[in-house]
Coordinates of C-alpha atoms in Angstrom, one line a residue:
Chain G
A1 CA 112.6 18.1 -102.3
Q2 CA 112.3 18.3 -98.6
S3 CA 109.3 19.1 -96.4
V4 CA 108.4 19.1 -92.7
T5 CA 105.1 18.5 -91.0
Q6 CA 104.4 19.4 -87.4
L7 CA 101.4 17.5 -85.9
G8 CA 99.3 19.9 -83.8
S9 CA 99.4 23.7 -84.1
H10 CA 98.7 24.0 -80.4
V11 CA 99.8 21.8 -77.5
S12 CA 98.8 22.5 -73.9
V13 CA 100.5 20.7 -70.9
S14 CA 100.5 21.2 -67.2
E15 CA 103.6 22.4 -65.4
G16 CA 105.7 19.4 -64.5
A17 CA 104.2 17.2 -67.3
L18 CA 105.9 15.6 -70.2
V19 CA 106.3 17.8 -73.3
L20 CA 106.0 16.0 -76.7
L21 CA 106.0 18.0 -79.9
R22 CA 105.8 16.0 -83.1
C23 CA 107.7 16.5 -86.3
N24 CA 107.8 14.3 -89.4
Y25 CA 110.0 15.1 -92.4
S26 CA 110.4 14.1 -96.0
S27 CA 113.8 14.0 -97.7
S28 CA 115.3 12.1 -100.5
V29 CA 118.8 12.8 -99.2
P30 CA 120.3 12.5 -95.7
P31 CA 118.7 15.2 -93.7
Y32 CA 120.0 17.7 -91.2
L33 CA 117.2 18.4 -88.7
F34 CA 116.6 21.3 -86.3
W35 CA 114.3 22.5 -83.6
Y36 CA 114.0 26.2 -83.0
V37 CA 112.1 28.1 -80.3
Q38 CA 110.5 31.5 -80.7
Y39 CA 109.5 33.5 -77.6
P40 CA 106.9 36.3 -78.1
N41 CA 108.2 39.2 -80.2
Q42 CA 111.6 37.6 -80.6
G43 CA 113.6 35.9 -83.3
L44 CA 114.2 32.2 -83.5
Q45 CA 116.7 30.5 -81.3
L46 CA 118.3 27.1 -81.9
L47 CA 117.2 24.4 -79.4
L48 CA 119.1 21.4 -80.9
K49 CA 120.1 19.8 -84.1
Y50 CA 120.8 16.4 -85.7
T51 CA 123.4 16.1 -88.5
T52 CA 125.1 12.7 -88.3
G53 CA 126.1 10.2 -85.6
A54 CA 124.1 9.8 -82.3
T55 CA 120.4 9.8 -83.0
L56 CA 119.4 11.1 -79.6
V57 CA 120.4 14.7 -79.4
K58 CA 120.3 17.0 -76.4
G59 CA 119.7 20.7 -76.5
I60 CA 119.3 23.7 -74.3
N61 CA 116.8 24.0 -71.5
G62 CA 116.4 20.2 -70.9
F63 CA 115.0 19.4 -74.4
E64 CA 116.0 16.5 -76.5
A65 CA 115.0 14.9 -79.7
E66 CA 115.5 11.5 -81.4
F67 CA 116.1 11.0 -85.1
K68 CA 114.2 7.9 -86.3
K69 CA 115.0 7.3 -89.9
S70 CA 112.5 4.4 -90.3
E71 CA 109.7 6.6 -89.0
T72 CA 111.0 9.8 -90.7
S73 CA 110.5 11.6 -87.4
F74 CA 112.3 14.0 -85.1
H75 CA 110.0 14.5 -82.1
L76 CA 111.0 17.0 -79.4
T77 CA 110.6 16.0 -75.8
K78 CA 111.2 17.4 -72.3
P79 CA 110.4 15.3 -69.2
S80 CA 109.0 18.1 -67.1
A81 CA 107.5 21.3 -68.5
H82 CA 108.2 24.7 -66.9
M83 CA 106.2 27.9 -67.3
S84 CA 109.1 29.4 -69.1
D85 CA 108.8 26.8 -71.9
A86 CA 105.6 28.5 -73.3
A87 CA 106.6 29.6 -76.8
E88 CA 106.3 28.6 -80.4
Y89 CA 108.5 25.7 -81.6
F90 CA 109.6 25.1 -85.2
C91 CA 111.0 22.0 -86.7
A92 CA 113.2 22.4 -89.8
V93 CA 115.1 20.4 -92.4
T94 CA 118.0 20.9 -94.7
S95 CA 120.8 18.8 -96.1
W96 CA 124.4 19.1 -97.3
Y97 CA 123.1 18.8 -100.8
N98 CA 120.6 21.7 -100.4
Q99 CA 121.7 24.5 -102.6
G100 CA 122.3 27.6 -100.5
G101 CA 121.8 25.7 -97.3
K102 CA 118.1 26.6 -97.3
L103 CA 116.2 25.6 -94.2
I104 CA 112.6 24.3 -94.8
F105 CA 110.3 25.0 -91.8
G106 CA 107.2 23.3 -90.5
Q107 CA 104.1 25.3 -89.6
G108 CA 105.0 25.6 -86.0
T109 CA 103.5 24.4 -82.7
E110 CA 102.5 26.7 -80.0
L111 CA 103.2 25.3 -76.5
S112 CA 101.1 26.5 -73.6
V113 CA 102.0 25.5 -70.0
K114 CA 99.3 25.6 -67.4
P115 CA 100.1 26.2 -63.7
Chain I
N1 CA 128.7 40.9 -80.6
A2 CA 125.5 42.0 -82.3
G3 CA 124.9 38.9 -84.5
V4 CA 122.1 39.6 -87.0
T5 CA 120.6 43.1 -86.9
Q6 CA 117.4 44.2 -88.7
T7 CA 116.2 47.7 -89.3
P8 CA 113.5 49.0 -88.9
K9 CA 111.8 46.8 -86.3
F10 CA 108.3 48.2 -87.1
R11 CA 106.9 50.0 -90.1
V12 CA 103.4 50.9 -91.3
L13 CA 103.0 51.5 -95.0
K14 CA 100.1 52.5 -97.3
T15 CA 99.3 50.4 -100.3
G16 CA 101.6 51.3 -103.2
Q17 CA 104.4 52.7 -101.1
S18 CA 107.9 51.4 -101.2
M19 CA 110.4 50.5 -98.5
T20 CA 113.6 48.7 -97.8
L21 CA 114.5 46.4 -94.9
L22 CA 118.1 46.2 -94.0
C23 CA 119.9 43.2 -92.5
A24 CA 123.4 43.3 -91.2
Q25 CA 125.5 40.4 -89.8
D26 CA 128.9 40.6 -88.1
M27 CA 129.7 36.8 -88.2
N28 CA 131.4 36.8 -91.6
H29 CA 128.7 34.4 -92.9
E30 CA 128.6 33.6 -96.6
Y31 CA 124.9 32.8 -96.7
M32 CA 122.0 35.2 -96.0
Y33 CA 118.2 34.7 -96.1
W34 CA 114.9 36.6 -95.9
Y35 CA 111.9 34.8 -94.5
R36 CA 108.4 35.9 -93.8
Q37 CA 106.3 34.5 -90.9
D38 CA 102.6 34.3 -91.1
P39 CA 100.2 32.6 -88.6
G40 CA 99.8 28.9 -89.3
M41 CA 102.3 28.9 -92.2
G42 CA 105.6 28.8 -90.4
L43 CA 108.5 30.6 -92.1
R44 CA 108.7 30.8 -95.8
L45 CA 111.8 31.7 -97.8
I46 CA 111.5 34.9 -99.9
H47 CA 115.1 35.3 -101.3
Y48 CA 118.5 34.2 -100.3
S49 CA 122.1 34.8 -101.2
V50 CA 125.1 32.5 -101.2
G51 CA 127.7 35.3 -101.4
E52 CA 128.4 38.9 -102.1
G53 CA 126.8 40.0 -105.4
T54 CA 124.6 36.9 -105.7
T55 CA 120.9 36.5 -105.0
A56 CA 118.3 33.7 -105.7
K57 CA 114.6 33.2 -105.4
G58 CA 113.0 31.3 -102.6
E59 CA 109.5 29.9 -102.2
V60 CA 107.6 33.2 -102.2
P61 CA 109.7 35.8 -104.1
D62 CA 106.9 37.8 -105.9
G63 CA 106.6 41.4 -105.0
Y64 CA 110.1 41.5 -103.4
N65 CA 113.6 42.4 -104.6
V66 CA 116.9 41.9 -102.8
S67 CA 120.5 43.0 -103.1
R68 CA 123.8 41.9 -101.5
L69 CA 126.3 44.5 -102.4
K70 CA 128.4 43.9 -99.3
K71 CA 129.0 40.5 -97.7
Q72 CA 127.6 41.7 -94.3
N73 CA 124.4 43.3 -95.7
F74 CA 121.3 41.9 -97.3
L75 CA 118.5 44.3 -98.3
L76 CA 114.9 43.4 -98.9
G77 CA 112.9 45.8 -101.0
L78 CA 109.2 46.2 -101.6
E79 CA 108.6 48.3 -104.7
S80 CA 104.8 48.7 -104.4
A81 CA 103.5 47.3 -101.0
A82 CA 100.3 45.4 -100.9
P83 CA 98.2 44.3 -97.9
S84 CA 99.2 40.7 -98.5
Q85 CA 102.7 41.7 -97.6
T86 CA 101.7 42.4 -94.0
S87 CA 103.9 40.0 -92.1
V88 CA 106.8 39.6 -89.8
Y89 CA 110.1 39.5 -91.8
F90 CA 113.1 37.6 -90.5
C91 CA 116.7 37.8 -91.8
A92 CA 119.1 35.0 -91.1
S93 CA 122.6 34.1 -91.9
S94 CA 124.8 31.0 -91.9
W95 CA 128.2 29.5 -92.9
N96 CA 128.6 27.7 -96.2
M97 CA 128.2 24.0 -95.4
G98 CA 130.5 23.1 -98.2
Q99 CA 133.5 25.0 -96.6
A100 CA 133.9 22.8 -93.6
F101 CA 132.4 19.7 -92.1
S102 CA 131.7 21.6 -89.0
N103 CA 129.3 23.9 -90.8
T104 CA 126.0 22.1 -90.4
G105 CA 123.5 24.5 -91.7
E106 CA 122.4 26.3 -88.5
L107 CA 120.8 29.6 -89.2
F108 CA 121.2 32.6 -87.0
F109 CA 118.2 34.9 -86.9
G110 CA 117.5 38.6 -86.4
E111 CA 114.7 39.7 -84.1
G112 CA 112.3 40.4 -86.9
S113 CA 110.7 43.4 -88.6
R114 CA 107.0 43.8 -88.3
L115 CA 105.4 45.3 -91.4
T116 CA 101.8 46.4 -91.8
V117 CA 100.4 47.5 -95.1
L118 CA 97.1 49.4 -95.0

């Protein structure tokens, strides 16, 4: 079975500050990990993904995440927050062995950016 | 290129009424999914399909039925709506990971359907 835990349902940062959203996963097989972003009243948009290979992955809008197997973590970071980053962020896990390719989501973290 | 389209986008029902949400994708994806989103609970899988004519239960299937008569369409039905089914419903689709190494499980989402049951 797979699961995802996102630490902190709300995170608030100042514009220009570091963004750090935490995600820990549980998986008995090699995981594929994803970060999605959801802007108000919209669907989910893929930010970045890790499948195999390089453990530091870069995504859209200046975000990146590092897969750390020993810590079972996949934290999302951005060096400098922008007002437009305010949204809800979801971490998700699946695997090649997952029947139907089902994606298991965390509870979500709402990011607020203060001017 | 429309991607994943959901209809309707908003609906208000009375308890006991029935309705169907329609999802259509134009990316020739094998897999399709219905999730519901509730505050503080993330997205939970209701039902999914791995191909035309197939359906399977997800995490929270009770009170819902689905059908996949055509590859591009995935219907979600509520036979007798209850207030607990008030939620935002998302349809998603993806390629079959087993068909090609390049298929890595990414889901493509619709914009959601907001359902209120009074």
